[in-house]
PDB file of C-alpha atoms in Angstrom:
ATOM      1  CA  UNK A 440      25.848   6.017  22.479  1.00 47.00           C
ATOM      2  CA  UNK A 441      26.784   9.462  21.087  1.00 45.00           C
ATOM      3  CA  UNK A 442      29.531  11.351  20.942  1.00 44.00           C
ATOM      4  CA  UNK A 443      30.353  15.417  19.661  1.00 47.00           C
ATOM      5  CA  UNK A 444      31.975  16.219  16.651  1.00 48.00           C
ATOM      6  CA  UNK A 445      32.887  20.118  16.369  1.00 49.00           C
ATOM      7  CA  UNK A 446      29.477  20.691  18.406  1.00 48.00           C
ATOM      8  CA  UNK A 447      27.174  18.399  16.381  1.00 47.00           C
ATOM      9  CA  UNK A 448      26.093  15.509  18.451  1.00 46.00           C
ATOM     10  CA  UNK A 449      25.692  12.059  16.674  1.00 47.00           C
ATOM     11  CA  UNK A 450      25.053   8.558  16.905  1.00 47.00           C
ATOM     12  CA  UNK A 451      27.346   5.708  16.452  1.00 46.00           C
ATOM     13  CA  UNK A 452      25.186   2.922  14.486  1.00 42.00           C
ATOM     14  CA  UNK A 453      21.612   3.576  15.222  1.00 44.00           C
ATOM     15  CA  UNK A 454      18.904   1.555  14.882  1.00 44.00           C
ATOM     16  CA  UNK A 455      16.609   4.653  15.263  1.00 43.00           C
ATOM     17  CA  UNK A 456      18.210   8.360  15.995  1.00 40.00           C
ATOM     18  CA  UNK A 457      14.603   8.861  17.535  1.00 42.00           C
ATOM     19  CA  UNK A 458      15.203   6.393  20.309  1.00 43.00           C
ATOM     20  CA  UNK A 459      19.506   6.021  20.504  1.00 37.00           C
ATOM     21  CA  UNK A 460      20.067  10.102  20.819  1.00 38.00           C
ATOM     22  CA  UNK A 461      16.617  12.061  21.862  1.00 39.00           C
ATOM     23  CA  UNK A 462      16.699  13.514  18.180  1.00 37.00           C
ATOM     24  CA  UNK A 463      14.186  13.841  15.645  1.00 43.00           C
ATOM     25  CA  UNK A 464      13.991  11.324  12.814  1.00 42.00           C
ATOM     26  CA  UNK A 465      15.078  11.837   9.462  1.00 43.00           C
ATOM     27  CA  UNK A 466      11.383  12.907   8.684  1.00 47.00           C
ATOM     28  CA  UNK A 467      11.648  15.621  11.260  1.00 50.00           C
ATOM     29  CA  UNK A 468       9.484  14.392  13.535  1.00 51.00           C
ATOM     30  CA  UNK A 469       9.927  12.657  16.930  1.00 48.00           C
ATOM     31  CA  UNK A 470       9.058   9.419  17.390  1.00 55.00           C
ATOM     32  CA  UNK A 471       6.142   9.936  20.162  1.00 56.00           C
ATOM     33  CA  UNK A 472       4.395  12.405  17.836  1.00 54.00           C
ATOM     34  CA  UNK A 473       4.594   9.255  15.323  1.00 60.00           C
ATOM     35  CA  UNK A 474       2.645   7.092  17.601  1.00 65.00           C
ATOM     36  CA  UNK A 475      -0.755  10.040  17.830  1.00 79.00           C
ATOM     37  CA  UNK A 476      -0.264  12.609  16.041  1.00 87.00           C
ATOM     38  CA  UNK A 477       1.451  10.416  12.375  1.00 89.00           C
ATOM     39  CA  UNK A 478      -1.818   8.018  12.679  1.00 92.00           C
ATOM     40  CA  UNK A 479      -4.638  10.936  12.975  1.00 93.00           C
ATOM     41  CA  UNK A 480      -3.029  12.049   9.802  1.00 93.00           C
ATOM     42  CA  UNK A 481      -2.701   8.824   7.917  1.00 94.00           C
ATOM     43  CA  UNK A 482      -6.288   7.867   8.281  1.00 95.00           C
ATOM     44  CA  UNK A 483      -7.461  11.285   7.840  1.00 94.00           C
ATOM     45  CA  UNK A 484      -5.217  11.237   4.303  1.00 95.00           C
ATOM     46  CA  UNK A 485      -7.108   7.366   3.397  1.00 95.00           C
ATOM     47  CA  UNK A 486     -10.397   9.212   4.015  1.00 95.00           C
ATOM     48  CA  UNK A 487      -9.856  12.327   1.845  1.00 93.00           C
ATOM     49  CA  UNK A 488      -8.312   9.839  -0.672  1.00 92.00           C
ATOM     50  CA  UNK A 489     -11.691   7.495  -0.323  1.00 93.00           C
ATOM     51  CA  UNK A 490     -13.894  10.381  -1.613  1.00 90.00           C
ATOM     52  CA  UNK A 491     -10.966  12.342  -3.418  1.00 87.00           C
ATOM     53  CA  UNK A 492     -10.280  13.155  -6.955  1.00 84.00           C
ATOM     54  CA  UNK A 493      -8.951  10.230  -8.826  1.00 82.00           C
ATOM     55  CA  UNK A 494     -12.079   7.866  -7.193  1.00 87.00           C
ATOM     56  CA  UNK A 495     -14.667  10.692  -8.384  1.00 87.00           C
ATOM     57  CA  UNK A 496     -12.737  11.573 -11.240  1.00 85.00           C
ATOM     58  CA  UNK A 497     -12.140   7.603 -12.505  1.00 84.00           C
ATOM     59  CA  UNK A 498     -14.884   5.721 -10.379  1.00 84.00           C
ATOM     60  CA  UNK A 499     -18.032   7.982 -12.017  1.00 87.00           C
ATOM     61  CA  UNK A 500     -16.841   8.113 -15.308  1.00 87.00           C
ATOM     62  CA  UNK A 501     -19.219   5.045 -16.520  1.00 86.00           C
ATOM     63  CA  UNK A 502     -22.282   6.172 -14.558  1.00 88.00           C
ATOM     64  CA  UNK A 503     -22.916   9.513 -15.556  1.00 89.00           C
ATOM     65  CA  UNK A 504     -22.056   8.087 -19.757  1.00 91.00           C
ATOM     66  CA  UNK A 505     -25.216   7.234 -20.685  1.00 92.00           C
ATOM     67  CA  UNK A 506     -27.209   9.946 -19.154  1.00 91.00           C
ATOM     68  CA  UNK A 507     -25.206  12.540 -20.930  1.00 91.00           C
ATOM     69  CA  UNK A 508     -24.653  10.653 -24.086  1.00 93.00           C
ATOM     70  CA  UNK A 509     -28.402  11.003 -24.026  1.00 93.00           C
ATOM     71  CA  UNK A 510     -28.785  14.869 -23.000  1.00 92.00           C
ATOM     72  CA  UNK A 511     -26.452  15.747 -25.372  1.00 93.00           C
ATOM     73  CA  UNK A 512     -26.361  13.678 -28.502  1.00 91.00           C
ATOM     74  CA  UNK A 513     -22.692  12.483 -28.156  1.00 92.00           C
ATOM     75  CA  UNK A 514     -21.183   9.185 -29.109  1.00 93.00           C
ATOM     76  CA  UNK A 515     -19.886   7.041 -26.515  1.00 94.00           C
ATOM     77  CA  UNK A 516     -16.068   7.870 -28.311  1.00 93.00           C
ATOM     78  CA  UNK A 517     -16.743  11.678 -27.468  1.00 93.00           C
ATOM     79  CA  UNK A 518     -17.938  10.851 -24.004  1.00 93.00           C
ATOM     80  CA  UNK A 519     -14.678   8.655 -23.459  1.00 94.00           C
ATOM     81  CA  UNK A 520     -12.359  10.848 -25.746  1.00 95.00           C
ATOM     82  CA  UNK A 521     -12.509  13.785 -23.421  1.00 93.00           C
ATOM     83  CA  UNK A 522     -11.939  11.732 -20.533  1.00 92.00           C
ATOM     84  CA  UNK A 523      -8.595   9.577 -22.184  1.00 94.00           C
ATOM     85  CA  UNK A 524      -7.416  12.836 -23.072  1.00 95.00           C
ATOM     86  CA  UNK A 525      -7.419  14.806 -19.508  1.00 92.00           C
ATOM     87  CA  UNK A 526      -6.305  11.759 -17.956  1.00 90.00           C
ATOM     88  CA  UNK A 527      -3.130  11.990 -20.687  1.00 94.00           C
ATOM     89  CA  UNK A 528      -3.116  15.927 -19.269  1.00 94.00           C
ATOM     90  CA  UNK A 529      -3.255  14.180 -16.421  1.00 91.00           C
ATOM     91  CA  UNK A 530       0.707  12.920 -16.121  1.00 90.00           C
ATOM     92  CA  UNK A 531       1.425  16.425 -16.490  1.00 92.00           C
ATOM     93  CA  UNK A 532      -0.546  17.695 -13.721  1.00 90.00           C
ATOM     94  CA  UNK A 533       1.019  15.111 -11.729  1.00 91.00           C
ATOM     95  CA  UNK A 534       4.485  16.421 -12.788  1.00 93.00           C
ATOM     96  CA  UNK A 535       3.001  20.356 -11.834  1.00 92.00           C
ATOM     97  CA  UNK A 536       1.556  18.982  -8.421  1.00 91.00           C
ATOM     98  CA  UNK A 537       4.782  17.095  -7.024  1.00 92.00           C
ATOM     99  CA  UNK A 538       6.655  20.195  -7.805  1.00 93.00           C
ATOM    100  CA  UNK A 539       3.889  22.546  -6.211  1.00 92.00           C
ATOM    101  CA  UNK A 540       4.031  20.198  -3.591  1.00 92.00           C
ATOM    102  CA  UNK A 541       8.022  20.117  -3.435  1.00 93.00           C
ATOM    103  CA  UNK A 542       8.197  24.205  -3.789  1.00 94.00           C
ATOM    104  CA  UNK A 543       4.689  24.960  -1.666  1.00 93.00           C
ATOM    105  CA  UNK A 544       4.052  22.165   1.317  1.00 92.00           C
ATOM    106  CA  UNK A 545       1.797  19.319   0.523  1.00 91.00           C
ATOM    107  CA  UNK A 546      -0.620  21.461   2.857  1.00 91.00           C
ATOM    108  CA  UNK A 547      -1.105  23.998   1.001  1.00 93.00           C
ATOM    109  CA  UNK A 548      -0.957  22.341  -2.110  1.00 91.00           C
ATOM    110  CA  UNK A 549      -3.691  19.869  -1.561  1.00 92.00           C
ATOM    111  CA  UNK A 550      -5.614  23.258  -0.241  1.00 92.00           C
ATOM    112  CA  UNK A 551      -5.328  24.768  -3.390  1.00 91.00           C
ATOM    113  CA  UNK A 552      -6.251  21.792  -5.539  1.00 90.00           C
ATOM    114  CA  UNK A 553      -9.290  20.642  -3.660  1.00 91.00           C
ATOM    115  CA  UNK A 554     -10.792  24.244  -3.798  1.00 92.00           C
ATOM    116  CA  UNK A 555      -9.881  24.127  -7.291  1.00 91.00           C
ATOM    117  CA  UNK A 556     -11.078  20.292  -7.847  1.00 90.00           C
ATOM    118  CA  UNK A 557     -14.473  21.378  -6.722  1.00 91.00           C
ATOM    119  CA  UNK A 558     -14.685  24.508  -8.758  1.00 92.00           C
ATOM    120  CA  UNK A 559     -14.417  21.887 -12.045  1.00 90.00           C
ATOM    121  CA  UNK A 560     -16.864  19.333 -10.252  1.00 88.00           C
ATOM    122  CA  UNK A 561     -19.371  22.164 -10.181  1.00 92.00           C
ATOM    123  CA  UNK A 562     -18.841  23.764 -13.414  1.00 92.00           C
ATOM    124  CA  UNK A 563     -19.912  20.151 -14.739  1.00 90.00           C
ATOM    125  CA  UNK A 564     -23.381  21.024 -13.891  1.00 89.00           C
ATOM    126  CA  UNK A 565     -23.125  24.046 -16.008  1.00 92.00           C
ATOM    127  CA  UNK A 566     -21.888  22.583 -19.302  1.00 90.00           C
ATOM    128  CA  UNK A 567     -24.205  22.762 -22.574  1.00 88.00           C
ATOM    129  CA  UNK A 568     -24.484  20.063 -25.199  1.00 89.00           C
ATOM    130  CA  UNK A 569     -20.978  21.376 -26.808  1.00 90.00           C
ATOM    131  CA  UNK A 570     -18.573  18.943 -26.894  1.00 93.00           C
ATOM    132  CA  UNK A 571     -16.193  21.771 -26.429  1.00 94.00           C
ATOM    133  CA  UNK A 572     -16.717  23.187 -23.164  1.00 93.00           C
ATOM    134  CA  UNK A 573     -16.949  18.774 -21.871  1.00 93.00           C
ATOM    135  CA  UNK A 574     -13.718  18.213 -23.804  1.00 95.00           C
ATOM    136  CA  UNK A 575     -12.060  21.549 -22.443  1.00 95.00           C
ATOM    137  CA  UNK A 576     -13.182  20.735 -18.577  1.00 93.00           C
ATOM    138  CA  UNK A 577     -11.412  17.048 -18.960  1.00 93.00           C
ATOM    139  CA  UNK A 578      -8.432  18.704 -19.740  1.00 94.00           C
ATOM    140  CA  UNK A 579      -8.792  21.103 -16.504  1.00 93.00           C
ATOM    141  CA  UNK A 580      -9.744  18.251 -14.664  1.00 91.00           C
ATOM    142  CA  UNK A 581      -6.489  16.553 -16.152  1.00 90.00           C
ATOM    143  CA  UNK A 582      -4.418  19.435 -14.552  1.00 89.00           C
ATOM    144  CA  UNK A 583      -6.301  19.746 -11.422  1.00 87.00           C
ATOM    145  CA  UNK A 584      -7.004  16.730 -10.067  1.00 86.00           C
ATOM    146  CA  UNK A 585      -3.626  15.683  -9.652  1.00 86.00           C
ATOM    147  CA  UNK A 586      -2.764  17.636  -7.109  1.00 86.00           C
ATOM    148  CA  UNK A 587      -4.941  16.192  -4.695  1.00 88.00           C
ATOM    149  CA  UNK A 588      -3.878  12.833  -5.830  1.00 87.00           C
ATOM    150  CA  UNK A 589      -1.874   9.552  -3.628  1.00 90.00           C
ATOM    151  CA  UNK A 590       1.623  11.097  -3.978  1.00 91.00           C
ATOM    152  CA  UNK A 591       0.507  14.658  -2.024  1.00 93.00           C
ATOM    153  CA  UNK A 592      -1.017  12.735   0.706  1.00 94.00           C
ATOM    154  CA  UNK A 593       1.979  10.078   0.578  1.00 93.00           C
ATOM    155  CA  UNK A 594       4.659  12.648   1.000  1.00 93.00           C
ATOM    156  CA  UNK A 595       2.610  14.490   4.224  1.00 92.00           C
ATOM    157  CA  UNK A 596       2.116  10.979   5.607  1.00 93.00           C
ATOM    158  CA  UNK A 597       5.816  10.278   4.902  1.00 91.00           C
ATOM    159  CA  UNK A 598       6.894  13.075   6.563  1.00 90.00           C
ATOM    160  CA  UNK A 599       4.912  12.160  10.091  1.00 90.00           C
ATOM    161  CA  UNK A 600       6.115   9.034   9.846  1.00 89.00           C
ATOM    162  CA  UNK A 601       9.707   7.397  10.598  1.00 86.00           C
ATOM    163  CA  UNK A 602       9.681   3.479  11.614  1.00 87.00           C
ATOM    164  CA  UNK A 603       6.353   2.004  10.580  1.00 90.00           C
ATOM    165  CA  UNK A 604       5.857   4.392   6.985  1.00 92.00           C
ATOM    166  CA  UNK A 605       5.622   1.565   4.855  1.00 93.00           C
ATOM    167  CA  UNK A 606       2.466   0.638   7.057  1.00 94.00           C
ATOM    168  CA  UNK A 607       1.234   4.310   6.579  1.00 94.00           C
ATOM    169  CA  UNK A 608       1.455   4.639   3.288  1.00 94.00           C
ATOM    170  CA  UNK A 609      -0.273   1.201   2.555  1.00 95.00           C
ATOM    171  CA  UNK A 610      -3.119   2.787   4.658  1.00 95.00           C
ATOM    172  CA  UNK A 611      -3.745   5.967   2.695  1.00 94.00           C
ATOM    173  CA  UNK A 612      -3.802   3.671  -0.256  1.00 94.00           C
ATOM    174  CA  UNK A 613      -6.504   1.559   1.008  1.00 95.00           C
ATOM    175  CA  UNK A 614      -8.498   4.756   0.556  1.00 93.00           C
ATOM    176  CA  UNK A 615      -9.399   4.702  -3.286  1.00 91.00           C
ATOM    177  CA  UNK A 616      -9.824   0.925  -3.202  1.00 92.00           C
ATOM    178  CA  UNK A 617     -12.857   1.703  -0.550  1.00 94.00           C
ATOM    179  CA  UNK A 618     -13.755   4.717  -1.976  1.00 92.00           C
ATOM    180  CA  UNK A 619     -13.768   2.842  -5.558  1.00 90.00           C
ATOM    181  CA  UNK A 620     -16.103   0.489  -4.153  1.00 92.00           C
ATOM    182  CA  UNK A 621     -18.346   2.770  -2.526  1.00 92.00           C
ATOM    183  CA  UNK A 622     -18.623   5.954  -4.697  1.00 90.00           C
ATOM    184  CA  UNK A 623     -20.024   4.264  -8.322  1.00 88.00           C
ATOM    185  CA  UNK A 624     -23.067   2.535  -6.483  1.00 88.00           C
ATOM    186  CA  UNK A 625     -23.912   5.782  -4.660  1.00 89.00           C
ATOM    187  CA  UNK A 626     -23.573   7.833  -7.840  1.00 85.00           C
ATOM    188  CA  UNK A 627     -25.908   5.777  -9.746  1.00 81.00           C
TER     189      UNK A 627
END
């Protein structure tokens, strides 16, 4: 049932505005694009979260330590130092990239942050045997990899989804479990 109230047409109890009036959900999308379009992006979110910055970031950490504790003469507390302290920079960036994400579009946002993701990942291969330069990329790495973190892919997902987003959301999670248990052994 609906009804008009000065020109603004409403439902009386719904169980979904989707389905009671012919509106859009509260997410702002109808609920037939839910049933394609909502699922292409869920499991394309779990994907770029199976291969995405906190699985690379976290899942790699222990099989690149010895090798570079090696190269470059550090102590196992350097190697692990850096990384405790850009994942403490870390909460921050998380607190920058929900607001990015708020102010910019998740879209865009995760864009920005994968490009920028990368650009660390690859300045890796370029760092001497300072602990400077390894301790100063961790805290980059801290910043950046946040934004392409769960909560950017949970809020797009959220946003494509209305009556089964609890189900969505549980599926872009499963991504870092798989990619945790796929990315170490390929690594080493």
């Amino acid at each position: 049932r609906s009804f008009h109230v000065t020109g603004v047409q409403t439902c009386a109890l719904p169980i979904s505005r989707a389905q009671t009036c012919g509106l859009k959900g509260e997410t702002g999308v109808a609920s037939e694009q839910e049933s394609s379009r909502g699922w292409w992006v869920t499991f394309a979110s779990m994907l770029a979260l199976t291969v995405g910055s906190p699985v690379i970031s976290v899942g790699t950490v222990g099989v690149f330590m010895q090798p570079m504790i090696d190269d470059f003469g550090w102590s196992r507390g350097q190697y692990f130092f850096a990384f405790t302290v850009g994942g403490l920079v870390g909460s921050i960036g998380m607190l920058l990239a929900g607001m990015a994400a708020d102010k910019f579009g998740g879209r865009l946002s995760l864009l920005v942050g994968i490009t920028l993701y990368a650009a660390t990942g690859v300045c890796f291969g370029f760092i001497g045997p300072t602990f400077a330069e390894y301790f100063i990329l961790w805290i980059i790495v801290g910043l950046l990899a946040m934004s392409t973190a769960a909560p950017i892919y949970v809020k797009i997902v959220s946003r494509w989804m209305d009556r089964n987003r609890g189900l969505a959301v549980a599926i872009v999670m499963v991504g870092m479990s798989i990619g945790n248990m796929i990315i170490p052994p390929l690594t080493s």
